[in-house]
CSV table of C-alpha atoms and ligand atoms in Angstrom, one decimal:
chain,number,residue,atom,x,y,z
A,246,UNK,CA,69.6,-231.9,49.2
A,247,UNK,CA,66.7,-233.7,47.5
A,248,UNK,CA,68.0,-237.5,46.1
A,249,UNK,CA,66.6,-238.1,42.7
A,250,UNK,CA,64.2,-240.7,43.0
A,251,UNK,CA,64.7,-242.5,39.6
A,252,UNK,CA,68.2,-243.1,37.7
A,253,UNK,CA,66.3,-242.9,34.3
A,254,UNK,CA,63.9,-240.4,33.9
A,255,UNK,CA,60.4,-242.3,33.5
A,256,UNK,CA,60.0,-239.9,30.4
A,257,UNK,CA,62.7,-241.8,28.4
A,258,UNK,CA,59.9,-243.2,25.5
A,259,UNK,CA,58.3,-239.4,25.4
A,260,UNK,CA,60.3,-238.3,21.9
A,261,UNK,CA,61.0,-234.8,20.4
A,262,UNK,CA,57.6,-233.3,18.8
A,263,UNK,CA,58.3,-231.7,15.5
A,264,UNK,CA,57.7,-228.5,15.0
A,265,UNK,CA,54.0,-227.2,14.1
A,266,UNK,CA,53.9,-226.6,10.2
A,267,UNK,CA,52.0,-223.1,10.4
A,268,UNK,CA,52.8,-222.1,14.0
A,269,UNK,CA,56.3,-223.4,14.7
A,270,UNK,CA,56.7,-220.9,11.6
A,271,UNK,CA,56.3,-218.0,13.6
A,272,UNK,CA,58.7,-219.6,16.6
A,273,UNK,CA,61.8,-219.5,13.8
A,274,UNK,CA,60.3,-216.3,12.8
A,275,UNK,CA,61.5,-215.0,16.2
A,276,UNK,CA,64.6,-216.5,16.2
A,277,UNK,CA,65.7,-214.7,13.2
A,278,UNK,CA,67.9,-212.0,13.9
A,279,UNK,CA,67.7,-210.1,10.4
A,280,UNK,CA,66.3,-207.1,9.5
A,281,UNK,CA,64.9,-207.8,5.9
A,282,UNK,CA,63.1,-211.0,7.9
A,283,UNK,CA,58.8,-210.8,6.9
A,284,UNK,CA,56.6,-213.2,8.8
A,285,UNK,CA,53.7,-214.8,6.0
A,286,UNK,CA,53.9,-217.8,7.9
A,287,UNK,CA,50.6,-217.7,10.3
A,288,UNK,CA,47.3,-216.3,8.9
A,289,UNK,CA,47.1,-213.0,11.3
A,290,UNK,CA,46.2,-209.8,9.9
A,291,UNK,CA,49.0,-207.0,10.3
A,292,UNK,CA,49.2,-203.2,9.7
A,293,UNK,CA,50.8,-202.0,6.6
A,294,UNK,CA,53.2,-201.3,9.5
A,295,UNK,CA,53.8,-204.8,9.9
A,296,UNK,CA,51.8,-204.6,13.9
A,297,UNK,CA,49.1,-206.4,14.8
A,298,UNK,CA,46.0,-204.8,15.1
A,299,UNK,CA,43.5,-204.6,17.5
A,300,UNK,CA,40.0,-203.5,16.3
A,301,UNK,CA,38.7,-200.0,17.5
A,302,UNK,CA,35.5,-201.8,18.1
A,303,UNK,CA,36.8,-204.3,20.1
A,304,UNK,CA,38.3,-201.7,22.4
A,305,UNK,CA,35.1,-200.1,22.4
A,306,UNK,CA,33.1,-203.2,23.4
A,307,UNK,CA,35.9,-203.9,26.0
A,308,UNK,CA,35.8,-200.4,27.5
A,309,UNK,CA,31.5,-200.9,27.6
A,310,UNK,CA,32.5,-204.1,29.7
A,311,UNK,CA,34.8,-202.8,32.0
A,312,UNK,CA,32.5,-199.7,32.6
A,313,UNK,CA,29.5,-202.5,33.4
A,314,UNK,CA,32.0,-203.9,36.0
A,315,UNK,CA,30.5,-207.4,34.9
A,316,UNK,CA,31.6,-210.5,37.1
A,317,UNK,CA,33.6,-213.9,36.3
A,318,UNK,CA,31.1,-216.4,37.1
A,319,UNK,CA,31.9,-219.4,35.2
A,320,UNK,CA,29.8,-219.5,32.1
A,321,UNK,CA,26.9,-222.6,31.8
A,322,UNK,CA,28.9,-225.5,29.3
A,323,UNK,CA,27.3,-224.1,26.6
A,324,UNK,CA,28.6,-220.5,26.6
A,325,UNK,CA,27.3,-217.5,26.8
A,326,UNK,CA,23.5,-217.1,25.7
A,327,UNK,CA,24.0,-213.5,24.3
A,328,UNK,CA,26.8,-214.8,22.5
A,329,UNK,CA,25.3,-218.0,20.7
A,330,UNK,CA,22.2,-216.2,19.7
A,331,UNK,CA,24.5,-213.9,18.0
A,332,UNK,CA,27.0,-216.4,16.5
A,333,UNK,CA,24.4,-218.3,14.8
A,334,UNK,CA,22.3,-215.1,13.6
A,335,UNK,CA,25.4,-213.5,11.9
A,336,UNK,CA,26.5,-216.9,10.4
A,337,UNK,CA,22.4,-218.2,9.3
A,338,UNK,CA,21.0,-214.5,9.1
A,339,UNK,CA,18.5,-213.5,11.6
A,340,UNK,CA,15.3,-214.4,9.8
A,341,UNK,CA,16.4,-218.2,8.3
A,342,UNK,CA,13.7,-220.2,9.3
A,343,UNK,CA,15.6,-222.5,11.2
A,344,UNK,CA,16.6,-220.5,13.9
A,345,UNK,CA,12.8,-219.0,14.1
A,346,UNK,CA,12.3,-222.9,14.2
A,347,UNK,CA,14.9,-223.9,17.1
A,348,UNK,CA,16.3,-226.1,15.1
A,349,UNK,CA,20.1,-225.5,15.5
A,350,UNK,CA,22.2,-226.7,18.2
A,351,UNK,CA,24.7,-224.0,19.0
A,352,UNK,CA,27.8,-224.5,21.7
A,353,UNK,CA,30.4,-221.5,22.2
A,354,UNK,CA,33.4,-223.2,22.0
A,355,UNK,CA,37.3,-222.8,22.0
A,356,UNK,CA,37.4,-220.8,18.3
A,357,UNK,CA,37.4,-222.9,15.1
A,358,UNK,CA,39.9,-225.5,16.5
A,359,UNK,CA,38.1,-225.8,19.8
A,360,UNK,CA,34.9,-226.4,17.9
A,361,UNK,CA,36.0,-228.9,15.0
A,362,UNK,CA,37.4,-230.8,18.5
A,363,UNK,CA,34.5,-231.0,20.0
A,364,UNK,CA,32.5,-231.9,16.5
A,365,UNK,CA,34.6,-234.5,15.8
A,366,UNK,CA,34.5,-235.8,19.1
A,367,UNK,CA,30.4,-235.9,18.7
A,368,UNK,CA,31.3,-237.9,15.0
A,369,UNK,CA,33.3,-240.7,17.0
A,370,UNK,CA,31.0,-241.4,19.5
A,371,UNK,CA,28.0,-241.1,17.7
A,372,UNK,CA,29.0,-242.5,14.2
A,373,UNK,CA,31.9,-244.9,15.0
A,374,UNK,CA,31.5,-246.0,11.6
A,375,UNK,CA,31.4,-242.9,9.4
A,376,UNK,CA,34.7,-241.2,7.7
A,377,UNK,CA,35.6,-237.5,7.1
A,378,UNK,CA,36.2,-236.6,4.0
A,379,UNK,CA,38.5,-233.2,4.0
A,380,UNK,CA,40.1,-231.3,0.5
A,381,UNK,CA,43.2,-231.8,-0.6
A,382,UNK,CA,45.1,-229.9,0.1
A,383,UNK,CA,43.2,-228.3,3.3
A,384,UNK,CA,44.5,-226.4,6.7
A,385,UNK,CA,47.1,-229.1,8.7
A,386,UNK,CA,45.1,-229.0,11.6
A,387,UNK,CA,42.4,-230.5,10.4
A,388,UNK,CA,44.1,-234.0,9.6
A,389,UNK,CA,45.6,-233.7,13.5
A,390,UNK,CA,41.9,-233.0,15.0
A,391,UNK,CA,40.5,-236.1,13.1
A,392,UNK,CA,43.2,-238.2,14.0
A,393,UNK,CA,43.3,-237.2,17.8
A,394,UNK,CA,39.7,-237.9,17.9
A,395,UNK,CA,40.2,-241.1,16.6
A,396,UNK,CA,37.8,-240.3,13.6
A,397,UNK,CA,39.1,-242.2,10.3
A,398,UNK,CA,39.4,-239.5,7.1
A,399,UNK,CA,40.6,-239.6,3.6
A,400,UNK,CA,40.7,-237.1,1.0
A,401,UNK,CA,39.0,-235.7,-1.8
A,402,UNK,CA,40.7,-233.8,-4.8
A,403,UNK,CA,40.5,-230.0,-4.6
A,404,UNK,CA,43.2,-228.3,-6.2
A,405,UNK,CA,44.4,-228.3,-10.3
A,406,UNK,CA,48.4,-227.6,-9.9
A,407,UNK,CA,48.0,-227.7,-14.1
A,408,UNK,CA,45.3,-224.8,-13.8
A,409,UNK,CA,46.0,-223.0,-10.1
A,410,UNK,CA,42.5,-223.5,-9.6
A,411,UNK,CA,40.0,-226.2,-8.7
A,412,UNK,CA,39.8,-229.6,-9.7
A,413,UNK,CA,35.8,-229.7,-9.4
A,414,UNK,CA,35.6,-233.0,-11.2
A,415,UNK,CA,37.8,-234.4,-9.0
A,416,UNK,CA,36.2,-232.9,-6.3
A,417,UNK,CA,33.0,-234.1,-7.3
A,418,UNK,CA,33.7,-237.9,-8.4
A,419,UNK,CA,35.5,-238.4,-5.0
A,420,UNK,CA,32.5,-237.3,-2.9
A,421,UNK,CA,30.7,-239.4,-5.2
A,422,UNK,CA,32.5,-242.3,-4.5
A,423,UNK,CA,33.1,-242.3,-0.9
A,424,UNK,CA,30.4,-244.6,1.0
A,425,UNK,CA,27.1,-242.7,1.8
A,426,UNK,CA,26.4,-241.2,4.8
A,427,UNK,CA,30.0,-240.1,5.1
A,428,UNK,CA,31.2,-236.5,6.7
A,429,UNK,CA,32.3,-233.7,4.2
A,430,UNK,CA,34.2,-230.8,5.4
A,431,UNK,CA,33.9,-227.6,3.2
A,432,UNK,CA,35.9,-224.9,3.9
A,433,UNK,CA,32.6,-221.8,3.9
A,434,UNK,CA,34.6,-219.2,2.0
A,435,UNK,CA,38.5,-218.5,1.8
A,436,UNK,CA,39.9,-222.1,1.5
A,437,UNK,CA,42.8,-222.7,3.3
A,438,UNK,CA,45.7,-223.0,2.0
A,439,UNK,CA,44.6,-222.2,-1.7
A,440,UNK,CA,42.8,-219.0,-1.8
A,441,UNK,CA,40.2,-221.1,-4.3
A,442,UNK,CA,36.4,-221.3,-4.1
A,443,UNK,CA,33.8,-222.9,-5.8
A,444,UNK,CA,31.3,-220.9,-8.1
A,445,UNK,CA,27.6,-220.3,-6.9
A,446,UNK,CA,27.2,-222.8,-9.1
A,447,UNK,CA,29.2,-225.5,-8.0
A,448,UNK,CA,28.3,-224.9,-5.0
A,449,UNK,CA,24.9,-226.3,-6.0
A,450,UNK,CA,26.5,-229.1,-7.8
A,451,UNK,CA,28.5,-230.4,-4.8
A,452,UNK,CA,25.2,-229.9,-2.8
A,453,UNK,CA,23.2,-231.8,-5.1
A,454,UNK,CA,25.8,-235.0,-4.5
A,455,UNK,CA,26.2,-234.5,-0.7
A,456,UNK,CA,22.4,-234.8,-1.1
A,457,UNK,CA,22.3,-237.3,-3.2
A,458,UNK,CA,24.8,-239.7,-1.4
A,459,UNK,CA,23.2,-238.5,2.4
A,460,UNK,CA,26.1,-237.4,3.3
A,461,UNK,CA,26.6,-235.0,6.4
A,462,UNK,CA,27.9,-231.6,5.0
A,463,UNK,CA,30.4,-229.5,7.8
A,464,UNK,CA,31.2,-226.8,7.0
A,465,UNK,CA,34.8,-225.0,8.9
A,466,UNK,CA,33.9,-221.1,8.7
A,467,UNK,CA,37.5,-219.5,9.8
A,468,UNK,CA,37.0,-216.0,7.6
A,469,UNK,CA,33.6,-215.2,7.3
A,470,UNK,CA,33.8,-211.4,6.2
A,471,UNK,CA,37.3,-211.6,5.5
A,472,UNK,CA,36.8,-213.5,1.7
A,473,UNK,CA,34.6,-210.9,-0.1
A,474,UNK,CA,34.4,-208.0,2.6
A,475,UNK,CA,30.7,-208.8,3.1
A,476,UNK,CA,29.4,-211.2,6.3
A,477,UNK,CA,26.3,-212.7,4.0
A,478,UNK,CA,28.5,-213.1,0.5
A,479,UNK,CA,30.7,-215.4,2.9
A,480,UNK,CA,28.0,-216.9,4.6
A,481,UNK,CA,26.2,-218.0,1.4
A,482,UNK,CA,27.7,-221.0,0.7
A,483,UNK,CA,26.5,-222.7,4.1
A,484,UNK,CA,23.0,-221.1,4.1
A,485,UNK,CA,22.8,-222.5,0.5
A,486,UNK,CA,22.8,-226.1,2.4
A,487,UNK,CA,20.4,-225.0,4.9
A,488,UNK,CA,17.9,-223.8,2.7
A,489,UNK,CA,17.7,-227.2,1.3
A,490,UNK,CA,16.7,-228.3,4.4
A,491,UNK,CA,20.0,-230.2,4.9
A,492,UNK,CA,21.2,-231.1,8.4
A,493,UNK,CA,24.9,-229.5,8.6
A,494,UNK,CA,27.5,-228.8,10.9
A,495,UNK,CA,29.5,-225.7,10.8
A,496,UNK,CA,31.8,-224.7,13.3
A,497,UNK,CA,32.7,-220.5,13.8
A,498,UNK,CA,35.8,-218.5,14.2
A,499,UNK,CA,36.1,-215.2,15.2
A,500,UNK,CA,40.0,-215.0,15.5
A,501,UNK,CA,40.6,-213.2,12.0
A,502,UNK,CA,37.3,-211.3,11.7
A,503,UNK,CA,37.3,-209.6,14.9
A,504,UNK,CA,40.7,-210.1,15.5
A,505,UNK,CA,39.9,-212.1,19.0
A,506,UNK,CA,43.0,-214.8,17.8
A,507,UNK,CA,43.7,-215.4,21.7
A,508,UNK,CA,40.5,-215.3,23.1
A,509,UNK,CA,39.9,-218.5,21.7
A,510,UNK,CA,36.2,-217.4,21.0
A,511,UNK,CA,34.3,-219.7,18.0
A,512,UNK,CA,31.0,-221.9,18.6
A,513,UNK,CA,29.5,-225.3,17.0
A,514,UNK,CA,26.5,-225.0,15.3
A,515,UNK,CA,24.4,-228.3,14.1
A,516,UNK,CA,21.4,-227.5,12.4
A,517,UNK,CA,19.3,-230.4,13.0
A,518,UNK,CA,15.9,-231.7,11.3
A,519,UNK,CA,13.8,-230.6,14.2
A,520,UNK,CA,13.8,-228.8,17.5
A,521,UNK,CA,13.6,-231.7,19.6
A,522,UNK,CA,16.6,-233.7,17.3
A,523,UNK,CA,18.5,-230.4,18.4
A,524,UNK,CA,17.9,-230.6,22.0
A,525,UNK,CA,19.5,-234.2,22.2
A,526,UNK,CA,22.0,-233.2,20.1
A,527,UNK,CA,23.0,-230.3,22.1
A,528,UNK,CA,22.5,-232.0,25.2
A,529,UNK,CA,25.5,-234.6,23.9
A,530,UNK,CA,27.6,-231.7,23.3
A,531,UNK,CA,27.6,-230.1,26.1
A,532,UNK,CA,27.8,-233.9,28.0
A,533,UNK,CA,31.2,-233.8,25.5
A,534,UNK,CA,32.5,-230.7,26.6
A,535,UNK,CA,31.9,-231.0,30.2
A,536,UNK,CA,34.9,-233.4,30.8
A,537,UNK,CA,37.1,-231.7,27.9
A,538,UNK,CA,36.9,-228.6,29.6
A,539,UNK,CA,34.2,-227.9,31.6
A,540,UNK,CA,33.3,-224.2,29.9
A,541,UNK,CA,34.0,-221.9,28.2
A,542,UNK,CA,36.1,-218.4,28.2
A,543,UNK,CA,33.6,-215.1,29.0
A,544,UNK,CA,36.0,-212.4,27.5
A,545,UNK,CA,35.8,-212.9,23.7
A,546,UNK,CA,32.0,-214.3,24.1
A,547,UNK,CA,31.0,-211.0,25.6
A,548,UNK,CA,33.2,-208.8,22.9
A,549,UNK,CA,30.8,-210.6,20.3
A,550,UNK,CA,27.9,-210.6,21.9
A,551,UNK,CA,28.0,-206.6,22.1
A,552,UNK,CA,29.7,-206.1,18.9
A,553,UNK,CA,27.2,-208.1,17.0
A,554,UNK,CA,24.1,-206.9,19.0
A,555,UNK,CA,24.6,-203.9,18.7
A,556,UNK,CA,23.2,-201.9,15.3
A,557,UNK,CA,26.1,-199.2,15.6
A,558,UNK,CA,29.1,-200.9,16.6
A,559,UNK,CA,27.8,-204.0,14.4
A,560,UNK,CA,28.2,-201.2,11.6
A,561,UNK,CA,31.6,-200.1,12.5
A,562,UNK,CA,33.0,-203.7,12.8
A,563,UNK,CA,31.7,-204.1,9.1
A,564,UNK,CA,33.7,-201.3,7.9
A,565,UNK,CA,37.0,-202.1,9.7
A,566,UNK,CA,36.4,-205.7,8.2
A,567,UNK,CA,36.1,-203.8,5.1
A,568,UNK,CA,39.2,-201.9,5.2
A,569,UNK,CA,41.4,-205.2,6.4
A,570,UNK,CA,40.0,-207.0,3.4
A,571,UNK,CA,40.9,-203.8,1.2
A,572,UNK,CA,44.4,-203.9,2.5
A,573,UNK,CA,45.1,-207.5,1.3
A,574,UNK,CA,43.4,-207.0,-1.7
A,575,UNK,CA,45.7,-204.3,-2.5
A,576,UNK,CA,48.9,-206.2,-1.5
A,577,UNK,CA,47.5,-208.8,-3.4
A,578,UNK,CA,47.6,-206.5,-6.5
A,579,UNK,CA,51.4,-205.0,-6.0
A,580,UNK,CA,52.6,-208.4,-5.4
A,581,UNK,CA,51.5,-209.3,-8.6
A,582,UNK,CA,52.0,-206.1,-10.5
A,583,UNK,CA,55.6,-206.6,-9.3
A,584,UNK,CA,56.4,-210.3,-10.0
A,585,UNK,CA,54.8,-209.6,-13.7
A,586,UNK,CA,57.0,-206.1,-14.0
A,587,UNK,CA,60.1,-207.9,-12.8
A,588,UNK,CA,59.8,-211.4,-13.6
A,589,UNK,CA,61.3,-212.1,-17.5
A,590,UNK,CA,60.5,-215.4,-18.1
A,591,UNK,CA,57.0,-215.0,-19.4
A,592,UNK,CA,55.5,-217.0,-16.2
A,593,UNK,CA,51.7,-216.1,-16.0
A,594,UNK,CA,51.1,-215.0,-12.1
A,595,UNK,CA,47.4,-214.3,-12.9
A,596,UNK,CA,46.3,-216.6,-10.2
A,597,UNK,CA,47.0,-214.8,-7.6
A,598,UNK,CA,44.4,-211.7,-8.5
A,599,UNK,CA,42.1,-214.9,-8.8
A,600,UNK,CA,43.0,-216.4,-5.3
A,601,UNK,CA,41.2,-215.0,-2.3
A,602,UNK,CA,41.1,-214.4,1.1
A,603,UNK,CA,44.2,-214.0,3.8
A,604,UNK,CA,46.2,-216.3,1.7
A,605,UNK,CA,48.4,-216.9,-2.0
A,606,UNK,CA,48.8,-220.3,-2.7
A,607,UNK,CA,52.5,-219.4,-4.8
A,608,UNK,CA,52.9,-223.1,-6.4
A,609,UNK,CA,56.5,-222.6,-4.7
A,610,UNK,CA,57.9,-226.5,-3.6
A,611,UNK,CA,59.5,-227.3,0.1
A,612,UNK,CA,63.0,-226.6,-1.1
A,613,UNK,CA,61.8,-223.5,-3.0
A,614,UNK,CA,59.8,-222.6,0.4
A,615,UNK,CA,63.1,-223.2,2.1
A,616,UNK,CA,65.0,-221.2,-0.4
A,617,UNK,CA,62.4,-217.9,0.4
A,618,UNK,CA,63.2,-218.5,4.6
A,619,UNK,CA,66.8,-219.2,4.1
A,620,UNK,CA,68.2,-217.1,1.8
A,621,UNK,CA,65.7,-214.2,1.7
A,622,UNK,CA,64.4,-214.5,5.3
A,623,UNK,CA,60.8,-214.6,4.6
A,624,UNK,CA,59.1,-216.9,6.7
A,625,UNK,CA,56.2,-219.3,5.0
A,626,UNK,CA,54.8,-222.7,5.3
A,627,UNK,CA,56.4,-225.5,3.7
A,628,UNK,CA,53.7,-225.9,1.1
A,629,UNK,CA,54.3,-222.6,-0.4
A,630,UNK,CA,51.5,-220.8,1.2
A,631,UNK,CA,52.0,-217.0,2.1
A,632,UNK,CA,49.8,-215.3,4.5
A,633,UNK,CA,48.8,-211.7,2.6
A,634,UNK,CA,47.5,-210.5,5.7
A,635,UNK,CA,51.1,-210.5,7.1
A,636,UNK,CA,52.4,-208.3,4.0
A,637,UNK,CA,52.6,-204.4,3.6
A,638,UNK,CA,52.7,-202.7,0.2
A,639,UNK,CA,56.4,-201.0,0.9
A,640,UNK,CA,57.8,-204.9,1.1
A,641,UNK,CA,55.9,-205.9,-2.3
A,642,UNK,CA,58.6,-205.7,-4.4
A,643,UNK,CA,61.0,-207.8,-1.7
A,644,UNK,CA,58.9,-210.3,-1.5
A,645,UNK,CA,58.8,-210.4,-5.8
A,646,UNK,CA,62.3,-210.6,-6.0
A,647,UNK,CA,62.6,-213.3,-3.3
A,648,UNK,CA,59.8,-215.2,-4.8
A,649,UNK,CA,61.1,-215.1,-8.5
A,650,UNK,CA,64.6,-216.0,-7.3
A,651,UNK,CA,63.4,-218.9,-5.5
A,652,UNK,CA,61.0,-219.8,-8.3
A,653,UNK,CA,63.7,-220.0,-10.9
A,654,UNK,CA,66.9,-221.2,-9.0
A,655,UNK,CA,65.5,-222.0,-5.7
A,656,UNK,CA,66.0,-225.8,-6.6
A,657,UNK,CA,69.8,-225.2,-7.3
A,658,UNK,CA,70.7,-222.4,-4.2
A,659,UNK,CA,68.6,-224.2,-0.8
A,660,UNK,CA,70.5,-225.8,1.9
B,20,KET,N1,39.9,-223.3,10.3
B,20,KET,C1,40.8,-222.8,9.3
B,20,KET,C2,40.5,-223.2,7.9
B,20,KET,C3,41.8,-222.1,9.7
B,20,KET,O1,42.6,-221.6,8.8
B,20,KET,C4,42.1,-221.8,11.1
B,20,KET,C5,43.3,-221.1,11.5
B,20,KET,C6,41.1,-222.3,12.0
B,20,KET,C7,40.1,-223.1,11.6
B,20,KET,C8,41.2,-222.1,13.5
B,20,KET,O2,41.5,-220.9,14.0
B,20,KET,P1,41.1,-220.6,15.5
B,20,KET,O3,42.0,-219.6,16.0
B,20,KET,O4,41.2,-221.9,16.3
B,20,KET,O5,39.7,-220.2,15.5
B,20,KET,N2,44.3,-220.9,10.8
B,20,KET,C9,45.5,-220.1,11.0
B,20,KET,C10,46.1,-220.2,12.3
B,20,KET,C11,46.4,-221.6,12.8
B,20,KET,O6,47.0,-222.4,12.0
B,20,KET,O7,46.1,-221.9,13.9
B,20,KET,C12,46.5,-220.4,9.9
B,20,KET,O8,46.2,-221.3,9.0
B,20,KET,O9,47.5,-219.8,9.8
């Protein structure tokens, strides 16, 4: 018999974590033994059978790589060179200049998260004195990467609850007034939570202040292909910055777009004012990631590497993007076709057609968010965000009653 060596454990001061917002979602999801129960908690894209999918392509490009009978070699810190040169052509386009130029840092790193980490790791260390500005409302993660990196952030105004769309002179007054040279993180296309971007227009606008005030625009790029259907449409808000010959960060996903969520496969890309700037720059990032951890995954990098470089399968991945696209969009539709067929009050629910992307932004409170999980078992975060990717047509109409219900009375019937 082994003695125990301490009385109290030395863990006493270690508290209970809460829950995570978005994925502790899917945990009570799980839990629930109901049959009506619908998961619009975590933005991953589902079947109209409610299954999640894995490309075709990808199996194709995984079958290629098994056939090839590559090795496991750890990859250089850096990642995969197939893979960045592909990353950064598909987010830039292959002929920007600044690529032609070598003037962009690019790192694969550990999907979006992994690479906001290691960006905001670079912004501590090498502006100590420099804050983040991120939206308001914006994904929770991002407040928790900031803060674990020990990078100080306030935020700027970006959602109109009066109009369900964007407060832009908020938006633009608040980067005005935060001290120059500070960091601004723009969600690329399909802001999370809201489902609102800015115009081509005000795009230029908030450009023409981050300009202005020198501040460093970063850019999070989570859906690219997944907001319009279209890989350039969604990459034309950060190439608009480039081409102004800004210096930006941007840091890739390719969880939803290929539908690698657990590969954890994503890269950092800092376009830099000249080759040489990029070097050093680089050469930090990968001194940054080397202790973090060490490098990274092969699986996912090589799945993009063949999937991008490749004219035909590059083609097919387009039009399965297409089709998951088309799927929410037409969710999107029933669900409001059925809240404004069944909903009597006279409540406009326009804004969701004008909301984009994986998610609806319902307006619905914490207690009428609770109502939805606890009375109608549909699972959603607490800021009344709904993942359409995780919603079939057949359970429109469910979700319409359950929404209207907790709309009207949801204040009056939650726990
Ligand atoms: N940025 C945004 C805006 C984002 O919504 C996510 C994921 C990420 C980055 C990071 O994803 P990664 O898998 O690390 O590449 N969002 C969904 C999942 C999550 O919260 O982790 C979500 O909002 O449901």
């Amino acid at each position: 018999m082994m003695a125990l060596a301490v009385d109290v454990s030395r863990f006493e001061g270690v508290p209970m974590a809460p829950p995570d917002p978005i994925l502790g979602v899917s945990e009570a999801f799980k839990a629930d033994k109901n049959d009506l129960k619908l998961n619009l908690g975590v933005g991953a894209y589902r079947t109209e059978e409610l299954q999640p999918y894995v490309l075709n392509v990808v199996k194709k490009a995984e079958t290629l790589m098994l056939e090839k009978g590559e090795n496991k070699e750890y990859l250089p810190i850096e990642g995969l060179a197939a893979f960045n040169k592909a990353t950064a052509e598909l987010l830039f386009g292959a002929d920007n200049p600044v690529l032609k130029q070598g003037r962009v840092a690019t790192l694969q790193s550990l999907s979006g998260t992994g690479s906001l980490r290691l960006a905001a790791a670079f912004i501590q260390r090498y502006f100590p004195e420099a804050k983040v500005l991120i939206s308001s409302p914006t994904w929770g993660n991002h407040k928790n990467i900031f803060n674990d990196a020990r990078v100080p952030w306030s935020e700027y105004r970006y959602y109109d609850p009066k109009t369900v769309g964007l407060d832009f002179e908020g938006m633009i007054a608040d980067i005005q007034a935060a001290p120059d040279g500070s960091f601004v993180l723009l969600h690329g296309c399909a802001h999370n939570p809201t489902g609102i971007d800015p115009t081509p227009e005000q795009w230029e606008k908030i450009a023409d202040v981050i300009q202005e005030k020198k501040h460093m625009p970063f850019f999070d790029v989570a859906y690219q292909g997944f907001a319009s259907g279209s890989l350039d449409e969604d990459a034309s808000s950060v190439r608009l910055f480039v081409e102004r010959g800004l210096e930006v960060f941007v840091a890739q996903s390719y969880s939803k777009n290929l539908g690698l969520y657990a590969e954890r496969i994503g890269a950092i890309n800092v376009v830099c004012s000249t080759p040489e700037v990029a070097n050093r720059v680089k050469s930090q990032l990968k001194r940054l990631a080397r202790p973090m951890y060490s490098n990274p995954p092969i699986h996912g990098a090589r799945i993009v590497a063949n999937v991008v470089g490749d004219p035909t399968m590059f083609g097919e991945w387009k039009q399965e993007m297409e089709e998951m696209a088309g799927r929410i969009k037409n969710v999107r539709q029933k669900l409001y076709d059925s809240l404004s067929a069944k909903d009597k009050s006279g409540k406009d629910w326009s804004f969701i057609l004008r909301q984009i992307g994986m998610f609806s932004y319902t307006g619905l409170n914490k207690t009428q968010s609770d109502n939805m999980t606890d009375k109608w078992h549909i699972y959603m975060t607490k800021d009344g965000r709904i993942s359409l990717a995780g919603l079939s047509l057949a359970k429109c109409e469910y979700l319409a009653d359950a929404i209207i219900d907790s709309f009207h009375n949801g204040l009056g019937t939650a726990k």
